[in-house]
């Protein structure tokens, strides 16, 4: 069997890169970024996830380490793998010179499952380019249209949205639902069971450059994930003037506040995920739609005031400059 030349080339490049990183040499000033991938997706390509083992390099080279902490494993979604996953998160947290928690919920849940961070910390919410994610010139004139955004990485999220949408249709017969992102379970069986295949559009995954156009097709974001640490999809929707209806847990409560949508209470334990009943979510959707202009204006205003990209970038620059100017300890 012949050698896959492209794969061999990737291995050679990766080996050369790691050799450079691990070889002791005179420290230089400034910030270095390593993404952990041979290929960084181009603009317009879907991208998710990442890998890194930076804390070992940081200890060896005496490099300040900043961790962006977005969530933890808990039994409700991780099951028996909870502690195995959290052990990895805990090592990074304890090795970090500075931790950026994406929400107060992220900090509280991290304290509970991982323990207190070993270094300094602060809460820094995710941000959105409010000049890219903007209001639609003209609001959609059909519908109302609901959007289930992001990736549907847990089966209950899609099922809950579809069962909620059926109940919304009883009061809004012209309503439509856009389902975006990756699905971990097929939608067609439940669409047929509920008789709503012609009212639901499966959009699939989308690139960031295409996200505003997709969001502007809708009147409201239906976000069904419970205990979401700091969902960017929610901030992006708000920047485009979409109110949000969501389970009242996680960092989403901090993002939406009291004026940009409605959070629906639900059992909030860690042993299992128990989202709100579809009936309660449907009631909230109808309530928001009835006062949509007010909620929409508040959503845009809140996104611009609290989650604009420039202050987020400025804070990172300040933090990196501060940390790189501190005296470095010798590698052990």
PDB file of N, CA and C in Angstrom, residues 182-271:
ATOM      1  N   UNK A 182     -25.894  21.777  12.955  1.00  0.00           N
ATOM      2  CA  UNK A 182     -25.729  20.326  12.881  1.00  0.00           C
ATOM      3  C   UNK A 182     -26.756  19.647  13.775  1.00  0.00           C
ATOM      4  N   UNK A 183     -27.334  18.576  13.276  1.00  0.00           N
ATOM      5  CA  UNK A 183     -28.306  17.799  14.038  1.00  0.00           C
ATOM      6  C   UNK A 183     -27.675  16.471  14.438  1.00  0.00           C
ATOM      7  N   UNK A 184     -27.902  16.049  15.678  1.00  0.00           N
ATOM      8  CA  UNK A 184     -27.387  14.751  16.122  1.00  0.00           C
ATOM      9  C   UNK A 184     -28.462  13.672  16.044  1.00  0.00           C
ATOM     10  N   UNK A 185     -29.661  14.069  15.694  1.00  0.00           N
ATOM     11  CA  UNK A 185     -30.746  13.105  15.516  1.00  0.00           C
ATOM     12  C   UNK A 185     -31.567  13.559  14.307  1.00  0.00           C
ATOM     13  N   UNK A 186     -32.104  12.628  13.532  1.00  0.00           N
ATOM     14  CA  UNK A 186     -32.866  13.015  12.337  1.00  0.00           C
ATOM     15  C   UNK A 186     -34.149  13.746  12.709  1.00  0.00           C
ATOM     16  N   UNK A 187     -34.473  14.776  11.942  1.00  0.00           N
ATOM     17  CA  UNK A 187     -35.672  15.566  12.228  1.00  0.00           C
ATOM     18  C   UNK A 187     -36.912  15.007  11.556  1.00  0.00           C
ATOM     19  N   UNK A 188     -36.737  14.303  10.440  1.00  0.00           N
ATOM     20  CA  UNK A 188     -37.879  13.912   9.621  1.00  0.00           C
ATOM     21  C   UNK A 188     -38.932  13.073  10.342  1.00  0.00           C
ATOM     22  N   UNK A 189     -38.550  12.069  11.150  1.00  0.00           N
ATOM     23  CA  UNK A 189     -39.603  11.275  11.818  1.00  0.00           C
ATOM     24  C   UNK A 189     -40.537  12.114  12.682  1.00  0.00           C
ATOM     25  N   UNK A 190     -39.966  13.044  13.465  1.00  0.00           N
ATOM     26  CA  UNK A 190     -40.813  13.865  14.326  1.00  0.00           C
ATOM     27  C   UNK A 190     -41.577  14.901  13.514  1.00  0.00           C
ATOM     28  N   UNK A 191     -40.977  15.419  12.456  1.00  0.00           N
ATOM     29  CA  UNK A 191     -41.706  16.348  11.584  1.00  0.00           C
ATOM     30  C   UNK A 191     -42.946  15.684  11.004  1.00  0.00           C
ATOM     31  N   UNK A 192     -42.792  14.416  10.579  1.00  0.00           N
ATOM     32  CA  UNK A 192     -43.937  13.693  10.023  1.00  0.00           C
ATOM     33  C   UNK A 192     -44.960  13.368  11.103  1.00  0.00           C
ATOM     34  N   UNK A 193     -44.473  12.981  12.283  1.00  0.00           N
ATOM     35  CA  UNK A 193     -45.392  12.662  13.384  1.00  0.00           C
ATOM     36  C   UNK A 193     -46.243  13.875  13.758  1.00  0.00           C
ATOM     37  N   UNK A 194     -45.631  15.040  13.771  1.00  0.00           N
ATOM     38  CA  UNK A 194     -46.332  16.266  14.165  1.00  0.00           C
ATOM     39  C   UNK A 194     -47.059  16.926  12.988  1.00  0.00           C
ATOM     40  N   UNK A 195     -46.790  16.456  11.778  1.00  0.00           N
ATOM     41  CA  UNK A 195     -47.450  17.013  10.604  1.00  0.00           C
ATOM     42  C   UNK A 195     -47.024  18.423  10.263  1.00  0.00           C
ATOM     43  N   UNK A 196     -45.741  18.735  10.446  1.00  0.00           N
ATOM     44  CA  UNK A 196     -45.289  20.113  10.237  1.00  0.00           C
ATOM     45  C   UNK A 196     -44.115  20.189   9.255  1.00  0.00           C
ATOM     46  N   UNK A 197     -43.915  19.160   8.445  1.00  0.00           N
ATOM     47  CA  UNK A 197     -42.772  19.154   7.537  1.00  0.00           C
ATOM     48  C   UNK A 197     -42.773  20.378   6.615  1.00  0.00           C
ATOM     49  N   UNK A 198     -43.967  20.823   6.184  1.00  0.00           N
ATOM     50  CA  UNK A 198     -44.030  21.952   5.251  1.00  0.00           C
ATOM     51  C   UNK A 198     -43.901  23.303   5.941  1.00  0.00           C
ATOM     52  N   UNK A 199     -43.832  23.308   7.282  1.00  0.00           N
ATOM     53  CA  UNK A 199     -43.702  24.568   8.023  1.00  0.00           C
ATOM     54  C   UNK A 199     -42.309  24.753   8.618  1.00  0.00           C
ATOM     55  N   UNK A 200     -41.434  23.759   8.418  1.00  0.00           N
ATOM     56  CA  UNK A 200     -40.098  23.790   9.023  1.00  0.00           C
ATOM     57  C   UNK A 200     -39.051  23.685   7.925  1.00  0.00           C
ATOM     58  N   UNK A 201     -38.058  24.563   7.968  1.00  0.00           N
ATOM     59  CA  UNK A 201     -36.957  24.535   7.014  1.00  0.00           C
ATOM     60  C   UNK A 201     -35.670  24.153   7.744  1.00  0.00           C
ATOM     61  N   UNK A 202     -35.023  23.080   7.297  1.00  0.00           N
ATOM     62  CA  UNK A 202     -33.746  22.652   7.869  1.00  0.00           C
ATOM     63  C   UNK A 202     -32.632  23.361   7.107  1.00  0.00           C
ATOM     64  N   UNK A 203     -32.062  24.365   7.715  1.00  0.00           N
ATOM     65  CA  UNK A 203     -31.085  25.218   7.048  1.00  0.00           C
ATOM     66  C   UNK A 203     -29.716  24.551   6.973  1.00  0.00           C
ATOM     67  N   UNK A 204     -29.359  23.768   7.990  1.00  0.00           N
ATOM     68  CA  UNK A 204     -28.039  23.166   8.049  1.00  0.00           C
ATOM     69  C   UNK A 204     -27.009  24.114   8.636  1.00  0.00           C
ATOM     70  N   UNK A 205     -25.736  23.702   8.553  1.00  0.00           N
ATOM     71  CA  UNK A 205     -24.660  24.526   9.097  1.00  0.00           C
ATOM     72  C   UNK A 205     -24.431  25.746   8.209  1.00  0.00           C
ATOM     73  N   UNK A 206     -23.901  26.792   8.817  1.00  0.00           N
ATOM     74  CA  UNK A 206     -23.706  28.037   8.085  1.00  0.00           C
ATOM     75  C   UNK A 206     -22.423  28.709   8.552  1.00  0.00           C
ATOM     76  N   UNK A 207     -21.837  29.519   7.695  1.00  0.00           N
ATOM     77  CA  UNK A 207     -20.622  30.254   8.019  1.00  0.00           C
ATOM     78  C   UNK A 207     -20.971  31.557   8.725  1.00  0.00           C
ATOM     79  N   UNK A 208     -19.994  32.084   9.465  1.00  0.00           N
ATOM     80  CA  UNK A 208     -20.213  33.333  10.179  1.00  0.00           C
ATOM     81  C   UNK A 208     -20.579  34.481   9.250  1.00  0.00           C
ATOM     82  N   UNK A 209     -19.978  34.514   8.075  1.00  0.00           N
ATOM     83  CA  UNK A 209     -20.291  35.615   7.169  1.00  0.00           C
ATOM     84  C   UNK A 209     -21.733  35.560   6.685  1.00  0.00           C
ATOM     85  N   UNK A 210     -22.344  34.369   6.738  1.00  0.00           N
ATOM     86  CA  UNK A 210     -23.726  34.210   6.292  1.00  0.00           C
ATOM     87  C   UNK A 210     -24.732  34.303   7.434  1.00  0.00           C
ATOM     88  N   UNK A 211     -24.225  34.337   8.671  1.00  0.00           N
ATOM     89  CA  UNK A 211     -25.125  34.291   9.830  1.00  0.00           C
ATOM     90  C   UNK A 211     -26.092  35.471   9.888  1.00  0.00           C
ATOM     91  N   UNK A 212     -25.640  36.729   9.674  1.00  0.00           N
ATOM     92  CA  UNK A 212     -26.605  37.827   9.774  1.00  0.00           C
ATOM     93  C   UNK A 212     -27.785  37.687   8.821  1.00  0.00           C
ATOM     94  N   UNK A 213     -27.520  37.276   7.589  1.00  0.00           N
ATOM     95  CA  UNK A 213     -28.617  37.136   6.623  1.00  0.00           C
ATOM     96  C   UNK A 213     -29.610  36.077   7.075  1.00  0.00           C
ATOM     97  N   UNK A 214     -29.104  34.985   7.646  1.00  0.00           N
ATOM     98  CA  UNK A 214     -29.997  33.950   8.159  1.00  0.00           C
ATOM     99  C   UNK A 214     -30.817  34.474   9.329  1.00  0.00           C
ATOM    100  N   UNK A 215     -30.169  35.128  10.277  1.00  0.00           N
ATOM    101  CA  UNK A 215     -30.858  35.621  11.470  1.00  0.00           C
ATOM    102  C   UNK A 215     -31.946  36.623  11.084  1.00  0.00           C
ATOM    103  N   UNK A 216     -31.653  37.477  10.105  1.00  0.00           N
ATOM    104  CA  UNK A 216     -32.612  38.510   9.707  1.00  0.00           C
ATOM    105  C   UNK A 216     -33.847  37.946   9.022  1.00  0.00           C
ATOM    106  N   UNK A 217     -33.825  36.672   8.674  1.00  0.00           N
ATOM    107  CA  UNK A 217     -35.020  36.043   8.113  1.00  0.00           C
ATOM    108  C   UNK A 217     -36.074  35.773   9.187  1.00  0.00           C
ATOM    109  N   UNK A 218     -35.696  35.883  10.447  1.00  0.00           N
ATOM    110  CA  UNK A 218     -36.583  35.489  11.548  1.00  0.00           C
ATOM    111  C   UNK A 218     -37.053  36.692  12.352  1.00  0.00           C
ATOM    112  N   UNK A 219     -38.077  36.443  13.149  1.00  0.00           N
ATOM    113  CA  UNK A 219     -38.609  37.462  14.058  1.00  0.00           C
ATOM    114  C   UNK A 219     -38.212  37.200  15.509  1.00  0.00           C
ATOM    115  N   UNK A 220     -37.814  35.962  15.821  1.00  0.00           N
ATOM    116  CA  UNK A 220     -37.579  35.587  17.212  1.00  0.00           C
ATOM    117  C   UNK A 220     -36.623  34.408  17.241  1.00  0.00           C
ATOM    118  N   UNK A 221     -35.717  34.405  18.219  1.00  0.00           N
ATOM    119  CA  UNK A 221     -34.832  33.260  18.437  1.00  0.00           C
ATOM    120  C   UNK A 221     -35.415  32.379  19.524  1.00  0.00           C
ATOM    121  N   UNK A 222     -35.618  31.117  19.195  1.00  0.00           N
ATOM    122  CA  UNK A 222     -36.038  30.113  20.176  1.00  0.00           C
ATOM    123  C   UNK A 222     -34.797  29.319  20.547  1.00  0.00           C
ATOM    124  N   UNK A 223     -34.277  29.556  21.731  1.00  0.00           N
ATOM    125  CA  UNK A 223     -33.037  28.905  22.183  1.00  0.00           C
ATOM    126  C   UNK A 223     -33.405  27.877  23.245  1.00  0.00           C
ATOM    127  N   UNK A 224     -33.210  26.594  22.956  1.00  0.00           N
ATOM    128  CA  UNK A 224     -33.764  25.554  23.827  1.00  0.00           C
ATOM    129  C   UNK A 224     -32.743  24.889  24.733  1.00  0.00           C
ATOM    130  N   UNK A 225     -31.477  25.267  24.661  1.00  0.00           N
ATOM    131  CA  UNK A 225     -30.474  24.603  25.496  1.00  0.00           C
ATOM    132  C   UNK A 225     -30.549  25.105  26.932  1.00  0.00           C
ATOM    133  N   UNK A 226     -30.531  24.180  27.878  1.00  0.00           N
ATOM    134  CA  UNK A 226     -30.489  24.537  29.293  1.00  0.00           C
ATOM    135  C   UNK A 226     -29.034  24.681  29.734  1.00  0.00           C
ATOM    136  N   UNK A 227     -28.812  25.513  30.756  1.00  0.00           N
ATOM    137  CA  UNK A 227     -27.480  25.705  31.336  1.00  0.00           C
ATOM    138  C   UNK A 227     -26.418  26.061  30.295  1.00  0.00           C
ATOM    139  N   UNK A 228     -26.765  26.867  29.330  1.00  0.00           N
ATOM    140  CA  UNK A 228     -25.807  27.283  28.319  1.00  0.00           C
ATOM    141  C   UNK A 228     -24.908  28.362  28.922  1.00  0.00           C
ATOM    142  N   UNK A 229     -23.592  28.181  28.917  1.00  0.00           N
ATOM    143  CA  UNK A 229     -22.707  29.115  29.629  1.00  0.00           C
ATOM    144  C   UNK A 229     -22.739  30.539  29.090  1.00  0.00           C
ATOM    145  N   UNK A 230     -22.580  30.711  27.765  1.00  0.00           N
ATOM    146  CA  UNK A 230     -22.604  32.051  27.167  1.00  0.00           C
ATOM    147  C   UNK A 230     -22.767  31.902  25.663  1.00  0.00           C
ATOM    148  N   UNK A 231     -23.970  31.587  25.197  1.00  0.00           N
ATOM    149  CA  UNK A 231     -24.162  31.258  23.785  1.00  0.00           C
ATOM    150  C   UNK A 231     -24.008  32.458  22.860  1.00  0.00           C
ATOM    151  N   UNK A 232     -23.041  32.364  21.940  1.00  0.00           N
ATOM    152  CA  UNK A 232     -22.841  33.441  20.967  1.00  0.00           C
ATOM    153  C   UNK A 232     -24.052  33.607  20.060  1.00  0.00           C
ATOM    154  N   UNK A 233     -24.754  32.504  19.777  1.00  0.00           N
ATOM    155  CA  UNK A 233     -25.932  32.594  18.912  1.00  0.00           C
ATOM    156  C   UNK A 233     -26.973  33.552  19.491  1.00  0.00           C
ATOM    157  N   UNK A 234     -27.082  33.588  20.806  1.00  0.00           N
ATOM    158  CA  UNK A 234     -28.035  34.486  21.451  1.00  0.00           C
ATOM    159  C   UNK A 234     -27.605  35.937  21.275  1.00  0.00           C
ATOM    160  N   UNK A 235     -26.322  36.217  21.473  1.00  0.00           N
ATOM    161  CA  UNK A 235     -25.824  37.584  21.335  1.00  0.00           C
ATOM    162  C   UNK A 235     -25.961  38.055  19.895  1.00  0.00           C
ATOM    163  N   UNK A 236     -25.643  37.181  18.949  1.00  0.00           N
ATOM    164  CA  UNK A 236     -25.752  37.543  17.537  1.00  0.00           C
ATOM    165  C   UNK A 236     -27.196  37.848  17.149  1.00  0.00           C
ATOM    166  N   UNK A 237     -28.120  37.032  17.648  1.00  0.00           N
ATOM    167  CA  UNK A 237     -29.529  37.270  17.357  1.00  0.00           C
ATOM    168  C   UNK A 237     -29.990  38.601  17.940  1.00  0.00           C
ATOM    169  N   UNK A 238     -29.589  38.884  19.170  1.00  0.00           N
ATOM    170  CA  UNK A 238     -29.967  40.151  19.788  1.00  0.00           C
ATOM    171  C   UNK A 238     -29.422  41.337  18.998  1.00  0.00           C
ATOM    172  N   UNK A 239     -28.187  41.223  18.507  1.00  0.00           N
ATOM    173  CA  UNK A 239     -27.601  42.308  17.728  1.00  0.00           C
ATOM    174  C   UNK A 239     -28.382  42.562  16.447  1.00  0.00           C
ATOM    175  N   UNK A 240     -29.035  41.517  15.928  1.00  0.00           N
ATOM    176  CA  UNK A 240     -29.869  41.658  14.727  1.00  0.00           C
ATOM    177  C   UNK A 240     -31.307  42.026  15.073  1.00  0.00           C
ATOM    178  N   UNK A 241     -31.566  42.300  16.350  1.00  0.00           N
ATOM    179  CA  UNK A 241     -32.891  42.736  16.761  1.00  0.00           C
ATOM    180  C   UNK A 241     -33.872  41.622  17.002  1.00  0.00           C
ATOM    181  N   UNK A 242     -33.396  40.408  17.272  1.00  0.00           N
ATOM    182  CA  UNK A 242     -34.307  39.296  17.569  1.00  0.00           C
ATOM    183  C   UNK A 242     -34.447  39.126  19.074  1.00  0.00           C
ATOM    184  N   UNK A 243     -35.664  39.184  19.601  1.00  0.00           N
ATOM    185  CA  UNK A 243     -35.883  38.806  20.997  1.00  0.00           C
ATOM    186  C   UNK A 243     -35.623  37.312  21.165  1.00  0.00           C
ATOM    187  N   UNK A 244     -35.433  36.884  22.409  1.00  0.00           N
ATOM    188  CA  UNK A 244     -35.058  35.505  22.684  1.00  0.00           C
ATOM    189  C   UNK A 244     -36.027  34.894  23.686  1.00  0.00           C
ATOM    190  N   UNK A 245     -36.494  33.690  23.392  1.00  0.00           N
ATOM    191  CA  UNK A 245     -37.254  32.877  24.343  1.00  0.00           C
ATOM    192  C   UNK A 245     -36.394  31.656  24.646  1.00  0.00           C
ATOM    193  N   UNK A 246     -36.222  31.340  25.938  1.00  0.00           N
ATOM    194  CA  UNK A 246     -35.204  30.369  26.315  1.00  0.00           C
ATOM    195  C   UNK A 246     -35.490  29.782  27.696  1.00  0.00           C
ATOM    196  N   UNK A 247     -34.888  28.638  28.034  1.00  0.00           N
ATOM    197  CA  UNK A 247     -34.963  28.122  29.399  1.00  0.00           C
ATOM    198  C   UNK A 247     -34.183  29.038  30.340  1.00  0.00           C
ATOM    199  N   UNK A 248     -34.777  29.407  31.445  1.00  0.00           N
ATOM    200  CA  UNK A 248     -34.177  30.391  32.349  1.00  0.00           C
ATOM    201  C   UNK A 248     -33.108  29.738  33.218  1.00  0.00           C
ATOM    202  N   UNK A 249     -31.963  29.434  32.617  1.00  0.00           N
ATOM    203  CA  UNK A 249     -30.832  28.862  33.345  1.00  0.00           C
ATOM    204  C   UNK A 249     -29.560  29.194  32.590  1.00  0.00           C
ATOM    205  N   UNK A 250     -28.421  28.944  33.248  1.00  0.00           N
ATOM    206  CA  UNK A 250     -27.140  29.190  32.608  1.00  0.00           C
ATOM    207  C   UNK A 250     -26.852  30.667  32.426  1.00  0.00           C
ATOM    208  N   UNK A 251     -25.882  30.949  31.560  1.00  0.00           N
ATOM    209  CA  UNK A 251     -25.504  32.322  31.307  1.00  0.00           C
ATOM    210  C   UNK A 251     -26.464  33.064  30.403  1.00  0.00           C
ATOM    211  N   UNK A 252     -27.377  32.356  29.746  1.00  0.00           N
ATOM    212  CA  UNK A 252     -28.339  33.017  28.862  1.00  0.00           C
ATOM    213  C   UNK A 252     -29.170  34.044  29.623  1.00  0.00           C
ATOM    214  N   UNK A 253     -29.460  33.751  30.886  1.00  0.00           N
ATOM    215  CA  UNK A 253     -30.219  34.697  31.711  1.00  0.00           C
ATOM    216  C   UNK A 253     -29.474  36.030  31.807  1.00  0.00           C
ATOM    217  N   UNK A 254     -28.149  35.964  31.940  1.00  0.00           N
ATOM    218  CA  UNK A 254     -27.340  37.170  32.055  1.00  0.00           C
ATOM    219  C   UNK A 254     -27.287  37.935  30.738  1.00  0.00           C
ATOM    220  N   UNK A 255     -27.312  37.221  29.631  1.00  0.00           N
ATOM    221  CA  UNK A 255     -27.229  37.866  28.328  1.00  0.00           C
ATOM    222  C   UNK A 255     -28.510  38.608  27.974  1.00  0.00           C
ATOM    223  N   UNK A 256     -29.644  37.946  28.162  1.00  0.00           N
ATOM    224  CA  UNK A 256     -30.930  38.484  27.688  1.00  0.00           C
ATOM    225  C   UNK A 256     -31.498  39.507  28.654  1.00  0.00           C
ATOM    226  N   UNK A 257     -31.281  39.308  29.952  1.00  0.00           N
ATOM    227  CA  UNK A 257     -31.836  40.226  30.933  1.00  0.00           C
ATOM    228  C   UNK A 257     -33.353  40.177  30.959  1.00  0.00           C
ATOM    229  N   UNK A 258     -33.953  41.235  31.488  1.00  0.00           N
ATOM    230  CA  UNK A 258     -35.410  41.280  31.625  1.00  0.00           C
ATOM    231  C   UNK A 258     -36.101  41.891  30.416  1.00  0.00           C
ATOM    232  N   UNK A 259     -35.327  42.572  29.543  1.00  0.00           N
ATOM    233  CA  UNK A 259     -35.970  43.371  28.515  1.00  0.00           C
ATOM    234  C   UNK A 259     -35.866  42.810  27.101  1.00  0.00           C
ATOM    235  N   UNK A 260     -34.939  41.862  26.846  1.00  0.00           N
ATOM    236  CA  UNK A 260     -34.686  41.416  25.476  1.00  0.00           C
ATOM    237  C   UNK A 260     -35.331  40.078  25.137  1.00  0.00           C
ATOM    238  N   UNK A 261     -36.192  39.574  26.011  1.00  0.00           N
ATOM    239  CA  UNK A 261     -36.863  38.307  25.767  1.00  0.00           C
ATOM    240  C   UNK A 261     -37.456  37.767  27.045  1.00  0.00           C
ATOM    241  N   UNK A 262     -37.813  36.499  27.025  1.00  0.00           N
ATOM    242  CA  UNK A 262     -38.435  35.870  28.196  1.00  0.00           C
ATOM    243  C   UNK A 262     -37.735  34.544  28.467  1.00  0.00           C
ATOM    244  N   UNK A 263     -37.285  34.384  29.705  1.00  0.00           N
ATOM    245  CA  UNK A 263     -36.752  33.115  30.171  1.00  0.00           C
ATOM    246  C   UNK A 263     -37.833  32.329  30.884  1.00  0.00           C
ATOM    247  N   UNK A 264     -37.942  31.052  30.563  1.00  0.00           N
ATOM    248  CA  UNK A 264     -39.005  30.198  31.109  1.00  0.00           C
ATOM    249  C   UNK A 264     -38.418  29.305  32.193  1.00  0.00           C
ATOM    250  N   UNK A 265     -38.928  29.382  33.420  1.00  0.00           N
ATOM    251  CA  UNK A 265     -38.383  28.563  34.507  1.00  0.00           C
ATOM    252  C   UNK A 265     -38.513  27.065  34.230  1.00  0.00           C
ATOM    253  N   UNK A 266     -37.595  26.306  34.829  1.00  0.00           N
ATOM    254  CA  UNK A 266     -37.613  24.846  34.693  1.00  0.00           C
ATOM    255  C   UNK A 266     -36.786  24.248  35.823  1.00  0.00           C
ATOM    256  N   UNK A 267     -36.927  22.943  36.113  1.00  0.00           N
ATOM    257  CA  UNK A 267     -36.081  22.310  37.133  1.00  0.00           C
ATOM    258  C   UNK A 267     -34.607  22.486  36.790  1.00  0.00           C
ATOM    259  N   UNK A 268     -33.805  22.886  37.770  1.00  0.00           N
ATOM    260  CA  UNK A 268     -32.450  23.334  37.461  1.00  0.00           C
ATOM    261  C   UNK A 268     -31.388  22.513  38.181  1.00  0.00           C
ATOM    262  N   UNK A 269     -31.569  21.186  38.272  1.00  0.00           N
ATOM    263  CA  UNK A 269     -30.580  20.334  38.920  1.00  0.00           C
ATOM    264  C   UNK A 269     -29.454  19.955  37.978  1.00  0.00           C
ATOM    265  N   UNK A 270     -28.417  19.326  38.549  1.00  0.00           N
ATOM    266  CA  UNK A 270     -27.249  18.922  37.772  1.00  0.00           C
ATOM    267  C   UNK A 270     -27.305  17.470  37.323  1.00  0.00           C
ATOM    268  N   UNK A 271     -28.168  16.658  37.929  1.00  0.00           N
ATOM    269  CA  UNK A 271     -28.166  15.229  37.628  1.00  0.00           C
ATOM    270  C   UNK A 271     -28.776  14.901  36.274  1.00  0.00           C
TER     271      UNK A 271
END
